[in-house]
């Protein structure tokens, strides 16, 4: 590794992992950031999962601490700041990775599912930013990377709650970028496409009662490059946006999708 985050500290929200699933985006980011020299605080609503990620970092010689927080609870988001300052001393990077996929056509979708989608995908992300941004502003520096989805760049039929909430994440990212640019804080977004991750493949396979390999093959066939991406592709994009290599980039929505959004008009 090249030490692109040497001396930096990073809060990875959603850094745990679904038990028994392939490596997801949050864990991949935590591991890569640590390999590049960052000290990390791994935040997840499942403390055991967060601790597992932190232990993987430590096994590789990195520095990591685990912290439990449910980002839909405002007091938990406020406590992330205290935990980060206690374990890291200061905060250079905030990585927001939590998301769910409410599914259903408009006429069938329960209002509670709509609200829950926005609560997790948008409001929780906004609250982590709300409580960590003042610290970054006072320091005059910082980088925030929000994980969204290519769904936010497309129209959604039976995923209207998901696509709409992700489009809102894009708008929020740009608004935060504009608001905090004068204070030296950059805010960008990664929009993954068809990824071979627990949310992208495992959850779909379980919901449909079909083989995981079948779901993976179907998704791969939809991508112009002919294959799905991986959590490492997302982590690499997040590393770039968090590093000094992106020092003059803010408000960007970076699609990591193998060209999917170049020819698709709905998801």
PDB file of N, CA, C and O in Angstrom, residues 116-144:
ATOM      1  N   UNK A 116     -39.493   4.443   6.496  1.00  0.00           N
ATOM      2  CA  UNK A 116     -38.302   3.748   6.978  1.00  0.00           C
ATOM      3  C   UNK A 116     -37.157   3.877   5.981  1.00  0.00           C
ATOM      4  O   UNK A 116     -36.002   4.058   6.369  1.00  0.00           O
ATOM      5  N   UNK A 117     -37.474   3.793   4.688  1.00  0.00           N
ATOM      6  CA  UNK A 117     -36.445   3.941   3.670  1.00  0.00           C
ATOM      7  C   UNK A 117     -35.745   5.284   3.754  1.00  0.00           C
ATOM      8  O   UNK A 117     -34.513   5.372   3.675  1.00  0.00           O
ATOM      9  N   UNK A 118     -36.526   6.337   3.931  1.00  0.00           N
ATOM     10  CA  UNK A 118     -35.935   7.671   4.036  1.00  0.00           C
ATOM     11  C   UNK A 118     -35.225   7.868   5.367  1.00  0.00           C
ATOM     12  O   UNK A 118     -34.195   8.546   5.448  1.00  0.00           O
ATOM     13  N   UNK A 119     -35.762   7.254   6.416  1.00  0.00           N
ATOM     14  CA  UNK A 119     -35.154   7.363   7.732  1.00  0.00           C
ATOM     15  C   UNK A 119     -33.742   6.791   7.730  1.00  0.00           C
ATOM     16  O   UNK A 119     -32.807   7.388   8.271  1.00  0.00           O
ATOM     17  N   UNK A 120     -33.579   5.623   7.106  1.00  0.00           N
ATOM     18  CA  UNK A 120     -32.271   4.954   7.078  1.00  0.00           C
ATOM     19  C   UNK A 120     -31.367   5.540   5.990  1.00  0.00           C
ATOM     20  O   UNK A 120     -30.204   5.880   6.248  1.00  0.00           O
ATOM     21  N   UNK A 121     -31.891   5.662   4.772  1.00  0.00           N
ATOM     22  CA  UNK A 121     -31.054   6.033   3.627  1.00  0.00           C
ATOM     23  C   UNK A 121     -30.685   7.509   3.593  1.00  0.00           C
ATOM     24  O   UNK A 121     -29.624   7.859   3.059  1.00  0.00           O
ATOM     25  N   UNK A 122     -31.531   8.356   4.136  1.00  0.00           N
ATOM     26  CA  UNK A 122     -31.298   9.793   4.015  1.00  0.00           C
ATOM     27  C   UNK A 122     -31.129  10.487   5.362  1.00  0.00           C
ATOM     28  O   UNK A 122     -30.105  11.098   5.629  1.00  0.00           O
ATOM     29  N   UNK A 123     -32.148  10.382   6.216  1.00  0.00           N
ATOM     30  CA  UNK A 123     -32.120  11.136   7.471  1.00  0.00           C
ATOM     31  C   UNK A 123     -30.962  10.712   8.360  1.00  0.00           C
ATOM     32  O   UNK A 123     -30.284  11.557   8.956  1.00  0.00           O
ATOM     33  N   UNK A 124     -30.724   9.400   8.457  1.00  0.00           N
ATOM     34  CA  UNK A 124     -29.602   8.931   9.280  1.00  0.00           C
ATOM     35  C   UNK A 124     -28.278   9.462   8.778  1.00  0.00           C
ATOM     36  O   UNK A 124     -27.411   9.867   9.566  1.00  0.00           O
ATOM     37  N   UNK A 125     -28.102   9.482   7.455  1.00  0.00           N
ATOM     38  CA  UNK A 125     -26.872  10.006   6.864  1.00  0.00           C
ATOM     39  C   UNK A 125     -26.731  11.497   7.156  1.00  0.00           C
ATOM     40  O   UNK A 125     -25.640  11.990   7.465  1.00  0.00           O
ATOM     41  N   UNK A 126     -27.851  12.207   7.049  1.00  0.00           N
ATOM     42  CA  UNK A 126     -27.835  13.638   7.346  1.00  0.00           C
ATOM     43  C   UNK A 126     -27.442  13.878   8.806  1.00  0.00           C
ATOM     44  O   UNK A 126     -26.670  14.792   9.113  1.00  0.00           O
ATOM     45  N   UNK A 127     -27.946  13.018   9.719  1.00  0.00           N
ATOM     46  CA  UNK A 127     -27.651  13.231  11.138  1.00  0.00           C
ATOM     47  C   UNK A 127     -26.193  12.944  11.478  1.00  0.00           C
ATOM     48  O   UNK A 127     -25.608  13.624  12.329  1.00  0.00           O
ATOM     49  N   UNK A 128     -25.576  11.958  10.846  1.00  0.00           N
ATOM     50  CA  UNK A 128     -24.151  11.739  11.119  1.00  0.00           C
ATOM     51  C   UNK A 128     -23.349  12.948  10.643  1.00  0.00           C
ATOM     52  O   UNK A 128     -22.410  13.387  11.317  1.00  0.00           O
ATOM     53  N   UNK A 129     -23.734  13.485   9.486  1.00  0.00           N
ATOM     54  CA  UNK A 129     -23.064  14.690   8.991  1.00  0.00           C
ATOM     55  C   UNK A 129     -23.309  15.864   9.935  1.00  0.00           C
ATOM     56  O   UNK A 129     -22.381  16.633  10.253  1.00  0.00           O
ATOM     57  N   UNK A 130     -24.532  16.002  10.390  1.00  0.00           N
ATOM     58  CA  UNK A 130     -24.894  17.111  11.281  1.00  0.00           C
ATOM     59  C   UNK A 130     -23.988  17.177  12.498  1.00  0.00           C
ATOM     60  O   UNK A 130     -23.549  18.269  12.899  1.00  0.00           O
ATOM     61  N   UNK A 131     -23.692  16.022  13.077  1.00  0.00           N
ATOM     62  CA  UNK A 131     -22.931  16.023  14.324  1.00  0.00           C
ATOM     63  C   UNK A 131     -21.422  16.004  14.130  1.00  0.00           C
ATOM     64  O   UNK A 131     -20.684  16.413  15.033  1.00  0.00           O
ATOM     65  N   UNK A 132     -20.944  15.562  12.974  1.00  0.00           N
ATOM     66  CA  UNK A 132     -19.495  15.540  12.764  1.00  0.00           C
ATOM     67  C   UNK A 132     -18.985  16.754  11.986  1.00  0.00           C
ATOM     68  O   UNK A 132     -17.811  17.121  12.119  1.00  0.00           O
ATOM     69  N   UNK A 133     -19.849  17.365  11.215  1.00  0.00           N
ATOM     70  CA  UNK A 133     -19.417  18.512  10.413  1.00  0.00           C
ATOM     71  C   UNK A 133     -18.915  19.700  11.244  1.00  0.00           C
ATOM     72  O   UNK A 133     -17.931  20.347  10.853  1.00  0.00           O
ATOM     73  N   UNK A 134     -19.526  20.049  12.369  1.00  0.00           N
ATOM     74  CA  UNK A 134     -18.995  21.179  13.150  1.00  0.00           C
ATOM     75  C   UNK A 134     -17.539  20.984  13.557  1.00  0.00           C
ATOM     76  O   UNK A 134     -16.748  21.937  13.548  1.00  0.00           O
ATOM     77  N   UNK A 135     -17.176  19.747  13.888  1.00  0.00           N
ATOM     78  CA  UNK A 135     -15.776  19.445  14.239  1.00  0.00           C
ATOM     79  C   UNK A 135     -14.865  19.680  13.037  1.00  0.00           C
ATOM     80  O   UNK A 135     -13.791  20.285  13.172  1.00  0.00           O
ATOM     81  N   UNK A 136     -15.287  19.213  11.864  1.00  0.00           N
ATOM     82  CA  UNK A 136     -14.487  19.421  10.659  1.00  0.00           C
ATOM     83  C   UNK A 136     -14.395  20.908  10.326  1.00  0.00           C
ATOM     84  O   UNK A 136     -13.325  21.400   9.934  1.00  0.00           O
ATOM     85  N   UNK A 137     -15.490  21.626  10.473  1.00  0.00           N
ATOM     86  CA  UNK A 137     -15.483  23.052  10.177  1.00  0.00           C
ATOM     87  C   UNK A 137     -14.511  23.789  11.086  1.00  0.00           C
ATOM     88  O   UNK A 137     -13.748  24.657  10.632  1.00  0.00           O
ATOM     89  N   UNK A 138     -14.513  23.444  12.360  1.00  0.00           N
ATOM     90  CA  UNK A 138     -13.604  24.098  13.298  1.00  0.00           C
ATOM     91  C   UNK A 138     -12.144  23.799  12.967  1.00  0.00           C
ATOM     92  O   UNK A 138     -11.268  24.655  13.149  1.00  0.00           O
ATOM     93  N   UNK A 139     -11.874  22.606  12.451  1.00  0.00           N
ATOM     94  CA  UNK A 139     -10.513  22.232  12.067  1.00  0.00           C
ATOM     95  C   UNK A 139     -10.122  22.808  10.709  1.00  0.00           C
ATOM     96  O   UNK A 139      -8.946  22.844  10.356  1.00  0.00           O
ATOM     97  N   UNK A 140     -11.121  23.218   9.933  1.00  0.00           N
ATOM     98  CA  UNK A 140     -10.853  23.787   8.618  1.00  0.00           C
ATOM     99  C   UNK A 140     -10.496  22.760   7.569  1.00  0.00           C
ATOM    100  O   UNK A 140      -9.902  23.093   6.539  1.00  0.00           O
ATOM    101  N   UNK A 141     -10.876  21.490   7.816  1.00  0.00           N
ATOM    102  CA  UNK A 141     -10.583  20.438   6.844  1.00  0.00           C
ATOM    103  C   UNK A 141     -11.453  19.224   7.133  1.00  0.00           C
ATOM    104  O   UNK A 141     -11.982  19.060   8.232  1.00  0.00           O
ATOM    105  N   UNK A 142     -11.579  18.366   6.119  1.00  0.00           N
ATOM    106  CA  UNK A 142     -12.332  17.134   6.291  1.00  0.00           C
ATOM    107  C   UNK A 142     -12.851  16.633   4.960  1.00  0.00           C
ATOM    108  O   UNK A 142     -12.966  17.398   3.987  1.00  0.00           O
ATOM    109  N   UNK A 143     -13.140  15.358   4.920  1.00  0.00           N
ATOM    110  CA  UNK A 143     -13.701  14.762   3.710  1.00  0.00           C
ATOM    111  C   UNK A 143     -14.821  13.814   4.115  1.00  0.00           C
ATOM    112  O   UNK A 143     -14.637  12.964   4.993  1.00  0.00           O
ATOM    113  N   UNK A 144     -15.965  13.968   3.475  1.00  0.00           N
ATOM    114  CA  UNK A 144     -17.100  13.084   3.697  1.00  0.00           C
ATOM    115  C   UNK A 144     -17.382  12.339   2.404  1.00  0.00           C
ATOM    116  O   UNK A 144     -17.424  12.945   1.330  1.00  0.00           O
TER     117      UNK A 144
END
